[in-house]
């Protein structure tokens, strides 16, 4: 690799598995010191060990994105271990489907707490440390469901539209402080989070709706995060970048 992230200190939430794990790997490969933050302790520690542990610039911290105190502890730990945070990959998220008429309130509130509140608390938690680092990059994981609607996805889409909006506001508010905020909008990506909702059949159906005729992989997503984390994207702020094989090029996702 080319050391595109040399000198960067990054936090990757939801970093233990799927898309987050691949982002963590890519960041370390490009020279960043990375804190893998996740509620999945066993998988998170295994990934940090795979990446060479603290001496190689990889460390795992058990972290609940919906808890402000957990964010405070995470940022303090990162500061003490590696220095001020310069990159936040706000990647943690959960997926739940449910019709408007029947979706339980508890499921809606869970989506809000993890996806939307977690993203907000992350931006809030790193602002001071990024200013100390001389600036930084916040990359918020939204979705194609943050760009258009989908039946049975109202609560999930609401959180992803909220992330899109928070990103715009954050870009304006934090930009003068040297902190860039952008949102990434993946389409259907083959991860444990998506596979639990239908397995191979869901992947095959999803692929049939994509102009490239395949679903994405975490390896498709990670290079975009590297770019947005790096100084190569120094003038990109407040952008919303779809990475979906062309799904949002159609009039509707089923088009």
mmCIF file of N, CA, C and O in Angstrom, residues 1 13-14 36 48 62 69 72-73 76 88 94 99 111 115 128 141 145 148 151 165 182-184 191 203:
data_model
loop_
_atom_site.group_PDB
_atom_site.id
_atom_site.type_symbol
_atom_site.label_atom_id
_atom_site.label_comp_id
_atom_site.label_asym_id
_atom_site.label_seq_id
_atom_site.Cartn_x
_atom_site.Cartn_y
_atom_site.Cartn_z
ATOM 1 N N UNK A 1 0.832 -1.192 0.000
ATOM 2 C CA UNK A 1 0.000 0.000 0.000
ATOM 3 C C UNK A 1 0.872 1.249 0.000
ATOM 4 O O UNK A 1 2.084 1.187 0.187
ATOM 5 N N UNK A 13 -16.444 2.601 13.974
ATOM 6 C CA UNK A 13 -17.508 1.963 14.750
ATOM 7 C C UNK A 13 -18.143 0.848 13.930
ATOM 8 O O UNK A 13 -18.143 0.883 12.706
ATOM 9 N N UNK A 14 -18.679 -0.146 14.638
ATOM 10 C CA UNK A 14 -19.150 -1.329 13.932
ATOM 11 C C UNK A 14 -18.006 -1.962 13.166
ATOM 12 O O UNK A 14 -18.199 -2.551 12.104
ATOM 13 N N UNK A 36 -10.723 -0.203 16.566
ATOM 14 C CA UNK A 36 -11.910 -0.947 16.151
ATOM 15 C C UNK A 36 -12.889 -0.900 17.314
ATOM 16 O O UNK A 36 -12.603 -1.415 18.401
ATOM 17 N N UNK A 48 -8.476 -7.118 15.686
ATOM 18 C CA UNK A 48 -7.314 -6.334 16.128
ATOM 19 C C UNK A 48 -6.064 -7.207 16.175
ATOM 20 O O UNK A 48 -4.974 -6.777 15.764
ATOM 21 N N UNK A 62 -14.466 -2.240 23.299
ATOM 22 C CA UNK A 62 -15.905 -2.530 23.365
ATOM 23 C C UNK A 62 -16.651 -1.210 23.496
ATOM 24 O O UNK A 62 -16.335 -0.390 24.367
ATOM 25 N N UNK A 69 -21.635 8.144 27.378
ATOM 26 C CA UNK A 69 -20.504 7.852 28.253
ATOM 27 C C UNK A 69 -19.520 6.892 27.579
ATOM 28 O O UNK A 69 -18.298 7.003 27.759
ATOM 29 N N UNK A 72 -17.382 8.960 25.285
ATOM 30 C CA UNK A 72 -16.358 9.705 26.025
ATOM 31 C C UNK A 72 -15.179 8.813 26.355
ATOM 32 O O UNK A 72 -14.011 9.182 26.158
ATOM 33 N N UNK A 73 -15.474 7.607 26.847
ATOM 34 C CA UNK A 73 -14.415 6.661 27.201
ATOM 35 C C UNK A 73 -13.625 6.236 25.963
ATOM 36 O O UNK A 73 -12.391 6.095 26.016
ATOM 37 N N UNK A 76 -11.298 9.110 24.847
ATOM 38 C CA UNK A 76 -10.197 9.249 25.812
ATOM 39 C C UNK A 76 -9.178 8.131 25.643
ATOM 40 O O UNK A 76 -7.963 8.366 25.661
ATOM 41 N N UNK A 88 -13.083 9.693 11.831
ATOM 42 C CA UNK A 88 -14.160 8.887 12.414
ATOM 43 C C UNK A 88 -14.966 8.262 11.289
ATOM 44 O O UNK A 88 -15.583 8.976 10.493
ATOM 45 N N UNK A 94 -27.703 -0.920 12.319
ATOM 46 C CA UNK A 94 -28.492 -2.145 12.295
ATOM 47 C C UNK A 94 -29.610 -1.996 11.274
ATOM 48 O O UNK A 94 -29.994 -0.866 10.913
ATOM 49 N N UNK A 99 -43.545 -3.165 8.394
ATOM 50 C CA UNK A 99 -44.584 -2.305 7.830
ATOM 51 C C UNK A 99 -44.981 -1.226 8.828
ATOM 52 O O UNK A 99 -44.915 -1.429 10.045
ATOM 53 N N UNK A 111 -33.669 1.235 16.251
ATOM 54 C CA UNK A 111 -33.060 1.768 15.037
ATOM 55 C C UNK A 111 -32.605 3.210 15.246
ATOM 56 O O UNK A 111 -31.498 3.589 14.845
ATOM 57 N N UNK A 115 -28.618 3.803 14.936
ATOM 58 C CA UNK A 115 -28.255 4.416 13.657
ATOM 59 C C UNK A 115 -28.151 5.932 13.728
ATOM 60 O O UNK A 115 -27.155 6.519 13.291
ATOM 61 N N UNK A 128 -13.850 17.920 19.552
ATOM 62 C CA UNK A 128 -12.769 18.569 20.301
ATOM 63 C C UNK A 128 -11.417 17.938 19.988
ATOM 64 O O UNK A 128 -10.421 18.635 19.786
ATOM 65 N N UNK A 141 -22.050 6.690 7.681
ATOM 66 C CA UNK A 141 -22.654 5.650 6.855
ATOM 67 C C UNK A 141 -24.165 5.842 6.802
ATOM 68 O O UNK A 141 -24.863 5.581 7.773
ATOM 69 N N UNK A 145 -31.149 3.888 1.031
ATOM 70 C CA UNK A 145 -32.441 4.201 1.658
ATOM 71 C C UNK A 145 -32.419 5.568 2.337
ATOM 72 O O UNK A 145 -33.440 6.004 2.869
ATOM 73 N N UNK A 148 -33.755 7.518 -1.159
ATOM 74 C CA UNK A 148 -35.080 7.226 -1.707
ATOM 75 C C UNK A 148 -35.789 6.281 -0.749
ATOM 76 O O UNK A 148 -35.197 5.788 0.209
ATOM 77 N N UNK A 151 -40.532 0.150 0.408
ATOM 78 C CA UNK A 151 -41.594 -0.409 1.238
ATOM 79 C C UNK A 151 -41.037 -1.309 2.335
ATOM 80 O O UNK A 151 -40.075 -2.041 2.127
ATOM 81 N N UNK A 165 -29.064 14.308 6.597
ATOM 82 C CA UNK A 165 -29.289 15.685 7.029
ATOM 83 C C UNK A 165 -28.271 16.156 8.045
ATOM 84 O O UNK A 165 -27.767 17.285 7.966
ATOM 85 N N UNK A 182 -18.857 13.997 5.562
ATOM 86 C CA UNK A 182 -19.466 13.482 4.336
ATOM 87 C C UNK A 182 -20.243 12.210 4.638
ATOM 88 O O UNK A 182 -19.977 11.525 5.624
ATOM 89 N N UNK A 183 -21.212 11.909 3.782
ATOM 90 C CA UNK A 183 -21.987 10.676 3.963
ATOM 91 C C UNK A 183 -21.785 9.739 2.785
ATOM 92 O O UNK A 183 -21.653 10.157 1.637
ATOM 93 N N UNK A 184 -21.744 8.449 3.109
ATOM 94 C CA UNK A 184 -21.596 7.380 2.128
ATOM 95 C C UNK A 184 -22.907 6.610 2.080
ATOM 96 O O UNK A 184 -23.494 6.298 3.121
ATOM 97 N N UNK A 191 -23.044 -8.597 3.528
ATOM 98 C CA UNK A 191 -22.481 -8.617 4.876
ATOM 99 C C UNK A 191 -23.374 -9.475 5.768
ATOM 100 O O UNK A 191 -24.522 -9.782 5.410
ATOM 101 N N UNK A 203 -29.653 -12.149 -1.759
ATOM 102 C CA UNK A 203 -28.517 -11.639 -2.535
ATOM 103 C C UNK A 203 -28.791 -11.751 -4.033
ATOM 104 O O UNK A 203 -28.513 -10.828 -4.805
#
